[in-house]
XYZ file of C-alpha atoms in Angstrom:
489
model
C 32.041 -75.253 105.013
C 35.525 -73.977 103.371
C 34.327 -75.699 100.182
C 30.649 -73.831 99.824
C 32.553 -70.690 100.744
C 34.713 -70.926 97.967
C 31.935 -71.632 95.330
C 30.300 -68.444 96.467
C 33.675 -65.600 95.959
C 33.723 -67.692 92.737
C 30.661 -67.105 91.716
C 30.879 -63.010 92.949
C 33.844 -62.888 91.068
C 32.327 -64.121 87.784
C 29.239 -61.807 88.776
C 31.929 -58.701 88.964
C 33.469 -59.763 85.665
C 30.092 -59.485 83.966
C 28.561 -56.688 85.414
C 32.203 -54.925 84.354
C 31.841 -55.968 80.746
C 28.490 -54.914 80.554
C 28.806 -51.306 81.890
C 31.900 -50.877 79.915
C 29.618 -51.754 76.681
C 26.851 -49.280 78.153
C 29.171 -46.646 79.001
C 30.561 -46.932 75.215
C 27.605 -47.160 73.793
C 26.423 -44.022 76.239
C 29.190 -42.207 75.352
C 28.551 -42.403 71.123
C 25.521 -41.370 72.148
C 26.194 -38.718 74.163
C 29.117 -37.620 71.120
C 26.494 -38.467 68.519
C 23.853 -35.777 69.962
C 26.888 -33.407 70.269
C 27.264 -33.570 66.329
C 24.080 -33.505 65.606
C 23.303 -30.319 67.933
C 26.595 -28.690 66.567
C 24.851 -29.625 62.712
C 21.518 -28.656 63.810
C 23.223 -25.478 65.106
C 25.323 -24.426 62.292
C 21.835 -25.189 59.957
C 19.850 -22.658 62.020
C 22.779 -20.022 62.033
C 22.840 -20.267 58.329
C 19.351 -20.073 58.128
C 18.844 -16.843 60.368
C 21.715 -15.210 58.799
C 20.238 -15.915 55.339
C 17.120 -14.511 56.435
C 18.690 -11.512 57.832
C 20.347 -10.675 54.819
C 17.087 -11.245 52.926
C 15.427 -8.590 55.424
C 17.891 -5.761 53.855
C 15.713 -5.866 50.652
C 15.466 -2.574 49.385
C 12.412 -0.384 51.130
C 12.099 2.283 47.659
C 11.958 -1.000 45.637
C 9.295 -2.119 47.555
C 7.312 1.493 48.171
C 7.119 1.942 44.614
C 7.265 -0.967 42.741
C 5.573 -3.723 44.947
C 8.613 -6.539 44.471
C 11.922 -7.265 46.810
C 15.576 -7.340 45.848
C 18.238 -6.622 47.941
C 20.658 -3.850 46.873
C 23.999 -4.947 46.602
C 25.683 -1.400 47.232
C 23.682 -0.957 50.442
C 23.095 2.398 49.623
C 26.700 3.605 49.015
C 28.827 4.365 45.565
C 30.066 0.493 45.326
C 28.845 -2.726 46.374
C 28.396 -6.226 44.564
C 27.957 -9.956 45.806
C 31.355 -9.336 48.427
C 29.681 -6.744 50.593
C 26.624 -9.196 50.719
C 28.796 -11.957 51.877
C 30.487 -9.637 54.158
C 27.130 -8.829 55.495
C 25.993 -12.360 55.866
C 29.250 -13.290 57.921
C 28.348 -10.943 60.493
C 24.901 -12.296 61.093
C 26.633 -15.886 61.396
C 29.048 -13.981 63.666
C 26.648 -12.666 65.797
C 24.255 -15.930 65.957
C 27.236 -18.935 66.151
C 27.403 -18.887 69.248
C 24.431 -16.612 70.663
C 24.024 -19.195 73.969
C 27.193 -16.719 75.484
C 24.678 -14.618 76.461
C 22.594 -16.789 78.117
C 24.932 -19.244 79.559
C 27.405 -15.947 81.179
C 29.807 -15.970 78.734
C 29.930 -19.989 78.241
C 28.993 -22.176 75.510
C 29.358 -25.805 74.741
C 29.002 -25.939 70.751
C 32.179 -23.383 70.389
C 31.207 -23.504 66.603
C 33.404 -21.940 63.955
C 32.512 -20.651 60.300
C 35.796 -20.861 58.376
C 34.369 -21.427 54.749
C 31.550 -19.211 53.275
C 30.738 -18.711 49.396
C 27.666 -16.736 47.611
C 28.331 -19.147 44.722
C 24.797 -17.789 42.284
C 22.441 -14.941 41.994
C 20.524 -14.202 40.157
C 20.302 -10.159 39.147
C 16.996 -8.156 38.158
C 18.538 -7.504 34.625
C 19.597 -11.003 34.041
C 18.392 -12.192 30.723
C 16.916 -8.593 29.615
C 15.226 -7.647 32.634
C 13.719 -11.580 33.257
C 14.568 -11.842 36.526
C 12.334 -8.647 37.422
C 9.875 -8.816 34.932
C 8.760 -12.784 36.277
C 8.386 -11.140 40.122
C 6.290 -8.588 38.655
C 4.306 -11.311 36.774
C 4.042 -12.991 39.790
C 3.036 -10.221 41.756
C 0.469 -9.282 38.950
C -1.056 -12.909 39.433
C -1.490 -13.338 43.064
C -3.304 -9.182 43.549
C -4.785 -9.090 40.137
C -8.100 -10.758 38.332
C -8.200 -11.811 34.503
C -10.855 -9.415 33.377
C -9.261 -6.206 32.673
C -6.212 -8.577 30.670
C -9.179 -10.384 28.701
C -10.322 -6.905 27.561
C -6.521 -5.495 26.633
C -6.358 -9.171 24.856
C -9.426 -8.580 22.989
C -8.734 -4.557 21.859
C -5.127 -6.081 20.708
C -6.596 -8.747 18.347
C -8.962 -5.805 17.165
C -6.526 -3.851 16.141
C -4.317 -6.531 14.924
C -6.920 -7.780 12.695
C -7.713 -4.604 11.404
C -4.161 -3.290 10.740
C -4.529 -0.491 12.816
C -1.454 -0.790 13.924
C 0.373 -0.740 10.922
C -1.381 1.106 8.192
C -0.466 4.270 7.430
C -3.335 6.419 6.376
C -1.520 9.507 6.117
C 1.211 8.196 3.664
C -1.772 6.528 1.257
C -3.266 10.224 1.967
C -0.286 11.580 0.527
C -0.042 9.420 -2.938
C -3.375 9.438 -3.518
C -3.015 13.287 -3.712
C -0.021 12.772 -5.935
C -1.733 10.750 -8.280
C -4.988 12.853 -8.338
C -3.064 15.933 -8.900
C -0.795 14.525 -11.781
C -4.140 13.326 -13.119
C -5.095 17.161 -13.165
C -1.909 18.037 -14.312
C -1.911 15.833 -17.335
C -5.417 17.531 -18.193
C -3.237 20.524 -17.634
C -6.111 21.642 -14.943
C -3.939 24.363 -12.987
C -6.714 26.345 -11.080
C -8.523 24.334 -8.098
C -10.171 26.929 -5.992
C -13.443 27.191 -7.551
C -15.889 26.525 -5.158
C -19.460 24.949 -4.887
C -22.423 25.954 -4.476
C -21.708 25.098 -0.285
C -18.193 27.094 -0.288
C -16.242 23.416 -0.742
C -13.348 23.457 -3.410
C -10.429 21.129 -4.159
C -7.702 24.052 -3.009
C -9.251 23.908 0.220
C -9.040 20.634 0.484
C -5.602 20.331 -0.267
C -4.244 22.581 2.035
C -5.899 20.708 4.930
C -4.329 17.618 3.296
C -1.216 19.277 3.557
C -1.685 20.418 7.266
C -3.173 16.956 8.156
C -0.028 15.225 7.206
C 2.695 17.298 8.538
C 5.253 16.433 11.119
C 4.221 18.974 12.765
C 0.753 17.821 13.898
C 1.128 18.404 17.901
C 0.265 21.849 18.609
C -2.998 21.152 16.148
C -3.242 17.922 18.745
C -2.943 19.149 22.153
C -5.836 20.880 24.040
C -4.613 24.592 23.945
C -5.170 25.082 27.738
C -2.184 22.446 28.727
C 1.501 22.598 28.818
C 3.221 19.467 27.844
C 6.489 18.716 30.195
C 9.952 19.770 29.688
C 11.954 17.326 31.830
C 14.700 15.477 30.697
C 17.455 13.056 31.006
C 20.297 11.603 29.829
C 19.688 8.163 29.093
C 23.026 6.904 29.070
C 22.956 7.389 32.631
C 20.423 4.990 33.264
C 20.473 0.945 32.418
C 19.769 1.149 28.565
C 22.691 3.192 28.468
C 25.190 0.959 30.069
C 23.758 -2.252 28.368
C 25.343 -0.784 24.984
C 28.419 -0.034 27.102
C 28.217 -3.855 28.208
C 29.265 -2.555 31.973
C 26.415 -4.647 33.629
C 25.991 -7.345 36.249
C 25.244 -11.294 35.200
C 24.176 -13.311 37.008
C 22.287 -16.768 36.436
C 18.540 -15.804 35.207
C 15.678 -16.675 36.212
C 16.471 -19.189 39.069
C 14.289 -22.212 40.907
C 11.394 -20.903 42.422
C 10.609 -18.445 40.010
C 8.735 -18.873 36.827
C 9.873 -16.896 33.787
C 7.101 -14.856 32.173
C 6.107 -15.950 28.760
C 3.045 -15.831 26.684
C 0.686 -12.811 26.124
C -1.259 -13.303 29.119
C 2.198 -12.464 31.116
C 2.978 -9.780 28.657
C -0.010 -8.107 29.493
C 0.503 -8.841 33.028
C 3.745 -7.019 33.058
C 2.015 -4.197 30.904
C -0.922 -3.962 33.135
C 1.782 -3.869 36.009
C 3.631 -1.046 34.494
C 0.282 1.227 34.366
C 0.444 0.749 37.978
C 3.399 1.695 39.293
C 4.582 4.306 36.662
C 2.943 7.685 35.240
C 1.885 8.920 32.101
C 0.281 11.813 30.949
C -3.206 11.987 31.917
C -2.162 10.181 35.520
C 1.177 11.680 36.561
C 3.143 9.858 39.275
C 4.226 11.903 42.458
C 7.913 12.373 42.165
C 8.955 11.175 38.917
C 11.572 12.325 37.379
C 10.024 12.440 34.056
C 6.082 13.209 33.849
C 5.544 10.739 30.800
C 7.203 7.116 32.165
C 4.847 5.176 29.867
C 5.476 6.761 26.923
C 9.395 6.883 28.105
C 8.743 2.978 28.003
C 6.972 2.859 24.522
C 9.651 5.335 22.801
C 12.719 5.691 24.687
C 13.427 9.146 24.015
C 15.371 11.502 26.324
C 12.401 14.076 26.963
C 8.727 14.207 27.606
C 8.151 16.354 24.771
C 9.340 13.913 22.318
C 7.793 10.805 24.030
C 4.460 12.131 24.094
C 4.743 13.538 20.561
C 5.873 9.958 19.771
C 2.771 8.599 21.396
C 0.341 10.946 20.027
C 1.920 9.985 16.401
C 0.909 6.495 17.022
C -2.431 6.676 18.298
C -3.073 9.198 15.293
C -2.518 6.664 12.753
C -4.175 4.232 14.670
C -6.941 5.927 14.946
C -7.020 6.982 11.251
C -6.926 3.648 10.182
C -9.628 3.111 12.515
C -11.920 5.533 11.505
C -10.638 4.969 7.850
C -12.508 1.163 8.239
C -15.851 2.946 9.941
C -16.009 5.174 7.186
C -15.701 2.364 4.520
C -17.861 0.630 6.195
C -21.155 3.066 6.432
C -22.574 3.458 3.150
C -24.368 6.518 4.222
C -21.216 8.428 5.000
C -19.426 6.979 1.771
C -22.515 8.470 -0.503
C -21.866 11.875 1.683
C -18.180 11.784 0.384
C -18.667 10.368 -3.234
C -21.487 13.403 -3.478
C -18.818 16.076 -2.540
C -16.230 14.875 -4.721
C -19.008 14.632 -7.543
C -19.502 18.450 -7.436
C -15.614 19.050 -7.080
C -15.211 17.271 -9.823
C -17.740 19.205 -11.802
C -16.758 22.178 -11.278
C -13.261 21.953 -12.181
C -14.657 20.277 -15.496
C -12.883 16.252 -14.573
C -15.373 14.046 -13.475
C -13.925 10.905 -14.581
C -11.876 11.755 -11.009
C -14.381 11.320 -8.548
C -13.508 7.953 -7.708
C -10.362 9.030 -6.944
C -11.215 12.586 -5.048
C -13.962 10.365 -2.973
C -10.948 8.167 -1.275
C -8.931 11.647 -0.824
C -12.170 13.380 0.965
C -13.134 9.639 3.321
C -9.380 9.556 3.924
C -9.353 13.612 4.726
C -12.427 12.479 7.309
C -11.088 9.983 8.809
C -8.250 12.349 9.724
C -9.710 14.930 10.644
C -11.788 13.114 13.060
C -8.680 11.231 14.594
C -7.426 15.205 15.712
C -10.701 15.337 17.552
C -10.465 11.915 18.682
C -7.234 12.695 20.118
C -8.154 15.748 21.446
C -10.804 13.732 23.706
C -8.359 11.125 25.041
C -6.150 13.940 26.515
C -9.018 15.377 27.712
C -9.844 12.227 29.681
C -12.522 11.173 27.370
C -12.981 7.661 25.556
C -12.797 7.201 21.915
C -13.965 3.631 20.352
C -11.469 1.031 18.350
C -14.209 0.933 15.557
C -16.904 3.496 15.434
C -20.409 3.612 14.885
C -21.776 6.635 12.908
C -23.595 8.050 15.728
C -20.208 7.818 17.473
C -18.217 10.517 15.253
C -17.706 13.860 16.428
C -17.348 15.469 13.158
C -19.758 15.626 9.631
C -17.919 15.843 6.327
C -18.741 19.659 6.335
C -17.253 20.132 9.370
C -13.805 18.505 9.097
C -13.055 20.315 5.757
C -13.470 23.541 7.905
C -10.903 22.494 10.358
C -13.660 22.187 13.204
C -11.763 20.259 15.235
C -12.728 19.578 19.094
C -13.154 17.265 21.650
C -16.207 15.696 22.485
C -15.156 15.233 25.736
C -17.277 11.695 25.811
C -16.562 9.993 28.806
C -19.133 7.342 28.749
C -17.907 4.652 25.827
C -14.794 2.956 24.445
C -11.027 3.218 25.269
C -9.612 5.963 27.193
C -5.931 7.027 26.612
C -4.861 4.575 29.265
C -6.523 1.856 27.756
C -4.881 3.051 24.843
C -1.445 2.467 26.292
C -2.310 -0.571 27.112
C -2.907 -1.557 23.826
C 0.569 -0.138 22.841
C 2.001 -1.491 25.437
C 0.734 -5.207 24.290
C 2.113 -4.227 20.861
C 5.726 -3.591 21.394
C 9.108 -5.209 21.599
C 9.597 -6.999 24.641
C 12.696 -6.433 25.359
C 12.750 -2.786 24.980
C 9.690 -2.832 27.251
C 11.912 -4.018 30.062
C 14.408 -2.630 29.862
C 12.814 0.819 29.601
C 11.141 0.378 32.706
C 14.376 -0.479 34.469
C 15.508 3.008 33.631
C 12.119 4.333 34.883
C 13.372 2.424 38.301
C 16.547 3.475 38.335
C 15.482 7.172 37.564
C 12.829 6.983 40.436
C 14.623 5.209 43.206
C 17.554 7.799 42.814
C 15.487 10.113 43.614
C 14.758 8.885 46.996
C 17.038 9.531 49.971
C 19.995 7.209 50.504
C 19.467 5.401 46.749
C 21.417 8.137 44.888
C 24.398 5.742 43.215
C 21.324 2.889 42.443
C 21.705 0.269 40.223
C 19.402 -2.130 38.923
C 21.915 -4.280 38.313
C 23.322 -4.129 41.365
C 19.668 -5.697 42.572
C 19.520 -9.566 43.368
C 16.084 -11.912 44.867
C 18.312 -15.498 44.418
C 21.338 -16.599 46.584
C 23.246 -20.117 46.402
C 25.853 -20.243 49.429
C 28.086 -22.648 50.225
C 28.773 -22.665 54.344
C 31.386 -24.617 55.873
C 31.209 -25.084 59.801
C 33.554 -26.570 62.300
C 32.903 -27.327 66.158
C 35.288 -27.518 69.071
C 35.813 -31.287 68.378
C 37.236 -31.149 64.880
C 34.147 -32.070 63.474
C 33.338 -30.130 60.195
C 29.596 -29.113 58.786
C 29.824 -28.598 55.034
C 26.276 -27.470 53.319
C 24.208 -25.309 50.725
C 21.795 -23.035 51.477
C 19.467 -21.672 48.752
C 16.970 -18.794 49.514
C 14.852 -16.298 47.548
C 12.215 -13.916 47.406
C 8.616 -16.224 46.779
């Protein structure tokens, strides 16, 4: 009996032994798993409190921006005088304030992460004027792409090449206007011809002719332009208030471009995406935007200068020679209407006894036409009408007859070709890049300021890109160091 009794506390005590190992490896192994959650709730933690107080900040994007211009950036002076990437990060440490350790609420006042934010950086952005105006100009492409279909930029694409091919947009019609009037009048001089106002037998003579010449090709074309019955805008600025201005000064933000997640617009498909997108958030003369601080903004963009007057003058310069050229190739083109001009300058000719000039008068008279008709031409753009690239000759307003006797008017033809936005959009295709850009940041800049609460805006003050580094510690020592990227998409 003692001897079985023995066996068996031996054996209980062995048992004891074991079972003590085992729970102490359980209870180890329990307890870095218990610790191991603990991290990885306390990491999971400080993730989401980055994430939320990324997002928060990216909810402060500002509401004008967006009203008027369709994109989101967050202004980095939060409405006041001063601001920059500091009062961002001071922003975004509050929302990790407030969310850190949010369970207190819920919990009465207790909470089991106790997590800490001791490190926080905004390390990149990326600015709306980096690179020129980039940065905005490829979230307007973008915009432009995901609201917009291709058809209306296949047409702008196609009235570009026409006038490209054509030289419309840089032949001057008015300057070859002006030497071949030299030459033909030192040809008359040199015959020592002095008198030109005999007239035919239909009242035409070459003094008349010059003196429309001369009124065709002065500077000071606009009043003969613009429909008598409207007043063309005063406002103005000072443009070295605005972004332009303070690029020359070099006192603008930098930031690092056009950043992942954002594709930088190139090509002319994006060009004229960005073009088409400026025709619909800004104004111009025959579709005024509510507001605006100048009445012209497209024609601001093409030209830059500081008033409407002068932009629009600008603008109506332009589309006179390019639609002089144009009509200069219709004319060419139509050998009735060349006959009707070579048979005027015949009789000219005749009667002021030089002949041998005809050839030359003929070019002066088709290139007299051709102007003439662009004044009409112009006339019906502003009037809302539609004037095409390349006419037809049942598509001119004017005979030869009646553009010698300055019987200029609009046709007011609303039912084929281009209208004056269509136009602009042509011009807008056409011109420097750069200075398209940033143009239309001081249209912003002018617009937004405008607006309650935005009167110290800055485009450059305007960010869509953040790179942070966060650094997070918990109640064990543990630390939780990261990057968080976020932008607009």
């Amino acid at each position: 009996m003692y001897g079985t009794s023995g066996i068996q506390k031996e054996e209980k005590a062995y048992l004891t032994v074991y079972v003590s190992l085992i729970f102490g490896i359980v209870l180890s192994l329990l307890l870095a798993l218990i610790e191991g959650a603990a991290i990885g709730a306390a990491r999971a933690h400080a993730e989401l409190t980055a994430d939320l107080g990324l997002d928060s900040v990216f909810a402060e994007y500002n509401r004008e921006i967006l009203n008027q211009y369709e994109l989101f950036f967050i202004d980095l002076s939060y409405g006041g005088k001063n601001g920059g990437i500091g009062l961002a990060q001071k922003h975004l440490s509050g929302y990790l304030e407030k969310n850190i350790n949010a369970d207190k609420d819920i919990l009465a006042g207790t909470t089991y992460l106790k997590l800490s934010n001791p490190y926080l950086e905004i390390r990149e952005v990326s600015y709306a004027t980096d690179d020129n105006g980039a940065v905005w100009k490829a979230q307007a492409v973008a915009y432009m792409k995901a609201v917009y279909g291709g058809d209306l930029i296949k047409t702008v694409k196609e009235h570009i090449e026409t006038v490209q091919k054509n030289e419309m947009d840089t032949r001057d019609v008015a300057s070859e206007l002006r030497e071949q009037k030299k030459a033909f009048e030192k040809a008359l001089a040199e015959k020592e011809i002095t008198e030109y106002d005999t007239e035919t037998s239909d009242g035409s003579s070459y003094k008349k002719v010059s003196k429309l010449i001369d009124k065709l090709i002065s500077d000071a074309f606009l009043k003969l332009i613009m429909p008598s019955d409207k007043k063309v805008s005063q406002a103005c600025i000072n443009v070295s208030d605005y972004y332009s201005g303070r690029i020359k000064s070099g006192k603008i933000n930098s930031g690092i471009g056009v950043h992942e997640g954002e594709v930088e617009a190139k090509g002319i498909i994006d060009e004229l995406l960005y073009g088409e997108y400026l025709m619909k958030v800004c104004g111009n003369y025959c579709d005024k935007k509510e507001n605006s601080v100048l009445d012209y903004q497209i024609e601001y963009i093409l030209y830059g200068h500081h008033d409407d007057a002068a932009n629009l003058s600008a603008c109506l310069a332009t589309l006179f020679a390019v639609r002089s050229a144009g009509n200069l190739i219709s004319l060419c083109g139509n050998s009735n209407m060349k006959n009707q001009a070579k048979a005027v300058a015949e009789v000219i000719c005749s009667v002021i006894a030089c002949p041998e000039l005809a050839p030359i008068l003929e070019a002066i008279l088709l290139a007299v036409w051709s102007l003439a008709e662009s004044v009409t031409d112009i006339r019906t753009l502003l009037d809302g009408g539609k004037v095409p690239l390349i006419k037809q000759e049942n598509q001119w307003n004017l005979s030869l007859s009646g553009a010698l006797t300055n019987n200029f008017k609009s046709s007011g033809k609303k039912e084929e070709g281009l209208s004056y936005q269509a136009y602009l959009r042509v011009l807008l295709g056409l011109m420097n890049k750069e200075k398209k850009v940033v143009r239309s940041l001081d249209i912003v800049e002018m617009d937004i300021r405008a607006t309650e609460g935005n009167r110290y805006f800055r485009i450059d003050n305007c960010i869509d890109y953040m790179r942070v580094g966060f650094g997070f510690a918990d109640a064990a020592g543990h630390d939780f160091v990261f990057e968080k990227i976020m932008c607009y998409e």
